Structure formats: structure tokens, C-alpha cells
Coordinates of C-alpha atoms and ligand atoms in Angstrom, one line a residue:
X12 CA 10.4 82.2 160.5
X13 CA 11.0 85.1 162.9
X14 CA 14.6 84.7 164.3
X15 CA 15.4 86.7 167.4
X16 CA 19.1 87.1 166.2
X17 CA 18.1 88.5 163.2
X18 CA 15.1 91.0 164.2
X19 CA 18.3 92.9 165.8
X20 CA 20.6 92.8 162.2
X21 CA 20.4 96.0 160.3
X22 CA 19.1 95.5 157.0
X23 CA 21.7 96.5 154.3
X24 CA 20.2 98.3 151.2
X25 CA 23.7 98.8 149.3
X26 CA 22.9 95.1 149.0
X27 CA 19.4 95.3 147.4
X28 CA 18.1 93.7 150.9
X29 CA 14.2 93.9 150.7
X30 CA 13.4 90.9 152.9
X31 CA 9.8 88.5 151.7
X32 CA 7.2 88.0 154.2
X33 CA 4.4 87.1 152.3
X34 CA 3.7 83.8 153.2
X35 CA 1.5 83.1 150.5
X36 CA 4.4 84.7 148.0
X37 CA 7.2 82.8 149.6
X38 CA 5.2 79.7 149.0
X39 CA 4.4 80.8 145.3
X40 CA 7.9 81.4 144.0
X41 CA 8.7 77.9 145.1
X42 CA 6.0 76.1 143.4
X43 CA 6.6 78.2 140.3
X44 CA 9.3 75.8 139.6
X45 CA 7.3 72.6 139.8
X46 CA 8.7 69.3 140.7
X47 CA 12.0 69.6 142.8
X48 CA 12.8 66.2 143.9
X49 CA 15.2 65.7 141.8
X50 CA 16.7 68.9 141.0
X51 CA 19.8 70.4 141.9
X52 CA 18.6 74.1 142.8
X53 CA 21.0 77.5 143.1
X54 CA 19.1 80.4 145.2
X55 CA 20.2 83.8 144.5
X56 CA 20.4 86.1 147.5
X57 CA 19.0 84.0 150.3
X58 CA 18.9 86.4 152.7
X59 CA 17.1 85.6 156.2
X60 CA 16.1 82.3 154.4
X61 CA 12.5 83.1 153.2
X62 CA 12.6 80.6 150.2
X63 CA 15.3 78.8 151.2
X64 CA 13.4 77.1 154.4
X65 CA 10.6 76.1 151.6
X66 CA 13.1 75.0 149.3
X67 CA 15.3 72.9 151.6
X68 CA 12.7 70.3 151.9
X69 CA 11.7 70.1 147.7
X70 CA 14.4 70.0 146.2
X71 CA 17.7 67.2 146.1
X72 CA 20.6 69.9 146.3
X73 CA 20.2 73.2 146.8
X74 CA 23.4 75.7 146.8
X75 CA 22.5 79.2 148.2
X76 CA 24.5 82.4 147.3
X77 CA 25.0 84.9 149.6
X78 CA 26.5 88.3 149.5
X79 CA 26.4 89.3 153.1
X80 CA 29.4 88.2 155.3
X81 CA 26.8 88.5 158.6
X82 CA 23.5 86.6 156.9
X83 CA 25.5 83.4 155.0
X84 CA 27.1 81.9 158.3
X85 CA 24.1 82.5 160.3
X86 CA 21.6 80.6 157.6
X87 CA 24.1 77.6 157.2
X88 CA 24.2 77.6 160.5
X89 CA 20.2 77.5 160.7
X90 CA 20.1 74.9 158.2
X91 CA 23.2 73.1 159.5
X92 CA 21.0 69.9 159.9
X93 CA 20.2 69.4 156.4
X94 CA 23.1 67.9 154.6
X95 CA 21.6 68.6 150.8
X96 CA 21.5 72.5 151.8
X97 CA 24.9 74.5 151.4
X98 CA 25.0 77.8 151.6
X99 CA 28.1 79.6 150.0
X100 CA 29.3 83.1 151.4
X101 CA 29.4 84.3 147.7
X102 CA 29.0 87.1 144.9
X103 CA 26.9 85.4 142.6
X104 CA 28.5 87.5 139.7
X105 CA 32.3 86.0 140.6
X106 CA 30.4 82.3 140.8
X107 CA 30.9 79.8 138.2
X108 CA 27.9 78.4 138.2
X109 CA 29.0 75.3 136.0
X110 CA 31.1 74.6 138.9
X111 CA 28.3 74.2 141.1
X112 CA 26.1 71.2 139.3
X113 CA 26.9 67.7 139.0
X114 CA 28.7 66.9 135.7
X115 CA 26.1 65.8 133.1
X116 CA 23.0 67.7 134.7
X117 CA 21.2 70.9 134.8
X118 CA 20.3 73.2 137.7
X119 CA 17.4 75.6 138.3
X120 CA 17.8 78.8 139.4
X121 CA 15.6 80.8 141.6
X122 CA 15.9 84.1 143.9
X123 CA 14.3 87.4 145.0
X124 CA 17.3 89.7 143.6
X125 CA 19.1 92.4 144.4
X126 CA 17.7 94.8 142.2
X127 CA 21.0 96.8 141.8
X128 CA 22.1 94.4 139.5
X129 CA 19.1 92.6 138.1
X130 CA 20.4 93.1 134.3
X131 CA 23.8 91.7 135.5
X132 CA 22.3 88.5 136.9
X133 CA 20.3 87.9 134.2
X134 CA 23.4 88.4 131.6
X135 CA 25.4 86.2 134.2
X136 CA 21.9 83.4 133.1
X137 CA 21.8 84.1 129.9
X138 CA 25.6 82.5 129.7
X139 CA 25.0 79.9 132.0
X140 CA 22.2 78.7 130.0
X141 CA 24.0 79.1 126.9
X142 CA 26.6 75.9 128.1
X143 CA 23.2 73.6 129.6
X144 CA 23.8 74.7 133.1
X145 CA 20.9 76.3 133.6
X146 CA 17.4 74.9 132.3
X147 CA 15.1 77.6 134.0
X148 CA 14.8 80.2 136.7
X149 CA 12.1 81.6 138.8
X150 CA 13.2 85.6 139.4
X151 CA 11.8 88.1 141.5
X152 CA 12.5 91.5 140.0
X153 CA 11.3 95.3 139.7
X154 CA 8.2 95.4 137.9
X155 CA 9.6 97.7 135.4
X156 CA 12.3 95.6 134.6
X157 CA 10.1 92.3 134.5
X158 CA 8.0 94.6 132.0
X159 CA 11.2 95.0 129.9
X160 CA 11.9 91.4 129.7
X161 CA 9.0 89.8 129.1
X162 CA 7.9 92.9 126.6
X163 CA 6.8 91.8 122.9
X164 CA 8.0 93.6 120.1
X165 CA 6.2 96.6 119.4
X166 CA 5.4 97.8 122.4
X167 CA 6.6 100.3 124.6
X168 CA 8.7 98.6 127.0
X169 CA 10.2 96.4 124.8
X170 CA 14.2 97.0 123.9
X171 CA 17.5 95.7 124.2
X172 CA 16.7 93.8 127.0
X173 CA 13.8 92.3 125.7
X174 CA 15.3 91.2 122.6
X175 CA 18.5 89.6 124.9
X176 CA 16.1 87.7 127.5
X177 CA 14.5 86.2 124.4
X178 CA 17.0 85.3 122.4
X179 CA 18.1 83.3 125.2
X180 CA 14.8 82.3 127.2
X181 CA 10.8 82.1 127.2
X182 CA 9.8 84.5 129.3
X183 CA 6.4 84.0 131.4
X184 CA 5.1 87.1 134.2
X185 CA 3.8 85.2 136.6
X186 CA 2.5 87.4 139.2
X187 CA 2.9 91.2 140.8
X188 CA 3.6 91.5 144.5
X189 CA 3.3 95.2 146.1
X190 CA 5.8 97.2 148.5
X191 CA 4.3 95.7 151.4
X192 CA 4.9 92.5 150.8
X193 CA 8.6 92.5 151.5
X194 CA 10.2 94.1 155.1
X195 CA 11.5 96.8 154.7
X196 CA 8.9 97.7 151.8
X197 CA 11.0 99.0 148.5
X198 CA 9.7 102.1 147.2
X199 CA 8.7 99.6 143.6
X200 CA 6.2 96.9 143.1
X201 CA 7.9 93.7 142.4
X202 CA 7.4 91.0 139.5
X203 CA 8.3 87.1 139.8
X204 CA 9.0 85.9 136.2
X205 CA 9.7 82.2 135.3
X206 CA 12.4 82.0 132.5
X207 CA 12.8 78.8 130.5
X208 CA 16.3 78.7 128.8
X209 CA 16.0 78.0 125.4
X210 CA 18.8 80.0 123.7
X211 CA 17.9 80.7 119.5
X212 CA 20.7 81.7 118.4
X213 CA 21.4 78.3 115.9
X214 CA 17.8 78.2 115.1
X215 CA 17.6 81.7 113.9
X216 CA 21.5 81.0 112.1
X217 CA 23.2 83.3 113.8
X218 CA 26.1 83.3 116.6
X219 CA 26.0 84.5 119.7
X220 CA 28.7 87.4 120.7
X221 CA 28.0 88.6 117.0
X222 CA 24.2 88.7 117.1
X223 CA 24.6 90.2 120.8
X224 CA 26.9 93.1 119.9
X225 CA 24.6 93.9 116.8
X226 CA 22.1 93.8 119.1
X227 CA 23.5 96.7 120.9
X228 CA 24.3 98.8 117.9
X229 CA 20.3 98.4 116.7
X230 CA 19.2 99.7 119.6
X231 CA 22.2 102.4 120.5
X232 CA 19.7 105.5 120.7
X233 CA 16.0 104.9 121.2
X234 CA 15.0 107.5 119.5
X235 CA 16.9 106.7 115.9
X236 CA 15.3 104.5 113.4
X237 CA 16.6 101.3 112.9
X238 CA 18.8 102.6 109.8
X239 CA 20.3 105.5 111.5
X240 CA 21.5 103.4 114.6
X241 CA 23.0 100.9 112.3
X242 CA 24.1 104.0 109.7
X243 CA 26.3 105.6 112.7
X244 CA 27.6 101.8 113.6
X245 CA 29.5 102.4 110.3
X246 CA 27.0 100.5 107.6
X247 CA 26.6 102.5 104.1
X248 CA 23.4 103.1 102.6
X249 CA 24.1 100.4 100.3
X250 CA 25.2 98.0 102.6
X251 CA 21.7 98.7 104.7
X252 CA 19.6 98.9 101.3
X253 CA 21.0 95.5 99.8
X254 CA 20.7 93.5 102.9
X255 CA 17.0 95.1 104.4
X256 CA 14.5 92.3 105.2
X257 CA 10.8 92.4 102.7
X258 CA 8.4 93.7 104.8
X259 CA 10.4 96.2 107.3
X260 CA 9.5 99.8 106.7
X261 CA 13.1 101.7 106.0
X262 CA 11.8 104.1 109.7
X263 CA 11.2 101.3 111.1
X264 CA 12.6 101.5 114.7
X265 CA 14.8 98.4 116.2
X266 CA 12.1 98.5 119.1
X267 CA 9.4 97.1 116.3
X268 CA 11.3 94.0 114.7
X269 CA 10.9 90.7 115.9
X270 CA 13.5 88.8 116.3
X271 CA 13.4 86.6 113.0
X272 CA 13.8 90.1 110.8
X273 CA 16.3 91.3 112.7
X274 CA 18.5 88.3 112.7
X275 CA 18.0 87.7 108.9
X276 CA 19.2 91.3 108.7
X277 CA 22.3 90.6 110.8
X278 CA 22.8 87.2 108.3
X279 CA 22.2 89.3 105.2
X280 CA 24.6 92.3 106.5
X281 CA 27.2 89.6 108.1
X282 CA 27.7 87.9 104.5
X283 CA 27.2 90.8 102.1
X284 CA 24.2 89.7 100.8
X285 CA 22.6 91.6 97.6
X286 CA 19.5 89.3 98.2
Ligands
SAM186 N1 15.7 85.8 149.4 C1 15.6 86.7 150.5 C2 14.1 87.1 150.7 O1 13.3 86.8 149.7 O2 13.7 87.5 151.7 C3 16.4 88.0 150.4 C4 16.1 88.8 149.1 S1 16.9 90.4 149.1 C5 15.8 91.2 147.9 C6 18.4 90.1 148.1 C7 19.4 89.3 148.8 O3 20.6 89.2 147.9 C8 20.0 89.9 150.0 O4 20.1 88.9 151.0 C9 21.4 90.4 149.7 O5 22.3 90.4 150.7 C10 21.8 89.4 148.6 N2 22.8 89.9 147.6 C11 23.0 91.1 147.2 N3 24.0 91.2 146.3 C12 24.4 89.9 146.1 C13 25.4 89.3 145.3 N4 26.1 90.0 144.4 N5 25.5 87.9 145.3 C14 24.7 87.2 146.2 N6 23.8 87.7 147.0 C15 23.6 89.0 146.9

């Protein structure tokens, strides 16, 4: 693993770069996804090439996405003998991942991210899985944000994110790794979640930019109940008393629904309902 060229590269931390050298971790993330042999793979932020090495050998295809203009020529050109790896000088953001998988097939999707724009990445997901690109993803994260998506309704961490990552994905916390597990150590312990992509928006009858963007208006300001958020969105009394779900309290807070009450509220407030 150690590569003499790259002991002397200054790490970058604009760029989230917290480098893995927990064997035992590295090896982990990988097998989180199972069976490779015949999948095509996309690695987010390969960095010095701590997954990718274990990855390269598992999997059919794997595409890696790098930000960094120094790291992404030097790991192609590590990996230069291994005609099934390509590694793509790229924002991950500004990549089309459709673009990247064979017409007619699904990718998976794994990475220790840049936690500057974890939420982005997983929004960035979220879409891809909502067109079949994407059937599941293995993610390192901040714990705290892991907590967030993987929270269940009710309790403390759970919120907008939450309710987004699962509307579009089950969520399972696989394991915590600490500072020192990483070079150089972050100043936050780290989660690896594995995400299946399983998007409800048809089971639970609703549509997707709709749903999302009453999504954010339920849970505007944390500390509002569920009526006022929605009341300063611009919904009468009436309007919120016609259409509110048997069995939500009226101060219930958004942070308490599940997701079936809150999308037959969105139904029932979408079409007017009296029922
Ligand atoms: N996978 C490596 C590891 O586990 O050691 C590196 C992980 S490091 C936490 C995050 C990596 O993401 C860095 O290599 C960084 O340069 C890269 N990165 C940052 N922003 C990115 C972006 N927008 N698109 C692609 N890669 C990015």
C-alpha cells in the first residue's frame, strides 16, 4: 500500500481527504457489497487507492471518480495494468452516472466520501437510483450524518434527511470506525452504511419532486409543529383540518410521522380531500 510518491503529496482537506488505513476496514467496506464478479462498480473519492486496490480484483468494471488533478493520474497509472479499472479525473457531482454503466444494467456504488458534501452525494444517489442506475451503495460517512440517515422516526436524529434517504433507500449502519483509523485522523468518528435503493414513492402514491418539496416545507423549522410548518407554507386551517391523517396528534411534530402518514397527508392535501 505505502507508495513512496505519495508519502511526499500533501494531503488536501478542502477536498474532504482523510486517507483509510485500517486494513481490516478497507477489507470490510468491500465485502459489505457482497458478490462483485459480475458487477459494474463506481468508487467515490479513490484517493491513494485504499479500496480501489481491493476492489480491482472483485469486481467486472470498476469506474473510479476522482476530484484531485495530482491523485487520479497517479492511481490510473498504478492500476494501468488492469484493463477493467478506469479511473476518471472527475467531480462526482458534474458525473452522469447513467453514462457510466452498460445500457440495460445496474451499478453499485461505494466510497469513503468527502464529507463536505456527503448530503450532495447522497441527493446526487438518490436520483440515480430513481432511473435503475444505481441498485445499492456501501458509504463511509460522519457518524452524525450516518445517525441522520439511518434515524427512525421518532427519535432525535431523525429529520429531513432521514425521511429523503428512506423514501429512496433501506438504510443499514453497518459499523463505526474512530479518528484513527484514517491518516490524517478527522477530528469525527466515521460510519460505513450500506444503502439499498428501493425508491417508494409509487408504492406510497405519491410523486417524487412533489412529495420531496413537501418534504421540505414539513420540516422547515424544527422546532414548529407539523401544522405550523405547513400553516406558514401557505395551507389554511381548513385545508390542514380536512385532510389530517386518524391517528396524528394536531402538535404532532414532522420529526414523529412515518412516512405512510405523512404521504397520505400530502395525497389528501394534493387532491383536496374532505376525507
Ligand atoms: N477512498 C480513499 C480512502 O478511503 O483512503 C480516499 C477517501 S477521502 C475521505 C475522499 C476522497 O474524495 C479524496 O481522495 C478526495 O480527493 C476525493 N474527492 C473530494 N471531492 C470530490 C468530488 N467532488 N468528486 C470526486 N472525488 C472527490
Amino acid at each position: 500500500m505505502p507508495n513512496p510518491y505519495w508519502m511526499h503529496m500533501k494531503h488536501k482537506p478542502k477536498l474532504g481527504q482523510n486517507f483509510l488505513v485500517d486494513d481490516a476496514a478497507r477489507h470490510a467496506i468491500v465485502a459489505a457489497l457482497g458478490d462483485l464478479s459480475q458487477r459494474t462498480v463506481i468508487e467515490i473519492g479513490p484517493g491513494k487507492g485504499a479500496i480501489t486496490e481491493i476492489l480491482a480484483g472483485r469486481c467486472r468494471r470498476l469506474i473510479a471518480l476522482e476530484l484531485d488533478r495530482s491523485l487520479a493520474p497517479e492511481l490510473a497509472f498504478r492500476l494501468r495494468n488492469q484493463p477493467q479499472v478506469k479511473v476518471i479525473e472527475a467531480d462526482v457531482l458534474k458525473t452522469d452516472l447513467r453514462a457510466l454503466v452498460p445500457e440495460g444494467e445496474t451499478a453499485d456504488v461505494i466510497g469513503n466520501l468527502p464529507y463536505y458534501i456527503t448530503s450532495d452525494i447522497l441527493l446526487h444517489l438518490f436520483s440515480a437510483g430513481s432511473t435503475g442506475t444505481v441498485a445499492r451503495a456501501v458509504l463511509m460517512m460522519q457518524r452524525e450524518v450516518a445517525d441522520r440517515v439511518s434515524a427512525a422516526p421518532g427519535v432525535r436524529d431523525y429529520g429531513l434527511l432521514s425521511a429523503t434517504a428512506q423514501m429512496n433507500a433501506r438504510v443499514d449502519h453497518l459499523f463505526t470506525l474512530p479518528p484513527s483509523a484514517f491518516s490524517p485522523p478527522p477530528e469525527v468518528h466515521s460510519t460505513v452504511l450500506r444503502l439499498e435503493f428501493a425508491p417508494r414513492f409509487a408504492e406510497l402514491g405519491v410523486d417524487a419532486a412533489g412529495f420531496d418539496a413537501f418534504l421540505h416545507r414539513c420540516f422547515a423549522q424544527k422546532r414548529k409543529t407539523l401544522q405550523n410548518n405547513l400553516r406558514a407554507a401557505g395551507y389554511s386551517p381548513e385545508q390542514l383540518a380536512a385532510a389530517w391523517p386518524s391517528g396524528v396528534p394536531p402538535q404532532a411534530r414532522a420529526e414523529s410521522l412515518a412516512l405512510e402518514p405523512m404521504a397520505e397527508l400530502y395525497r389528501a392535501l394534493a387532491s383536496g380531500s374532505t376525507a
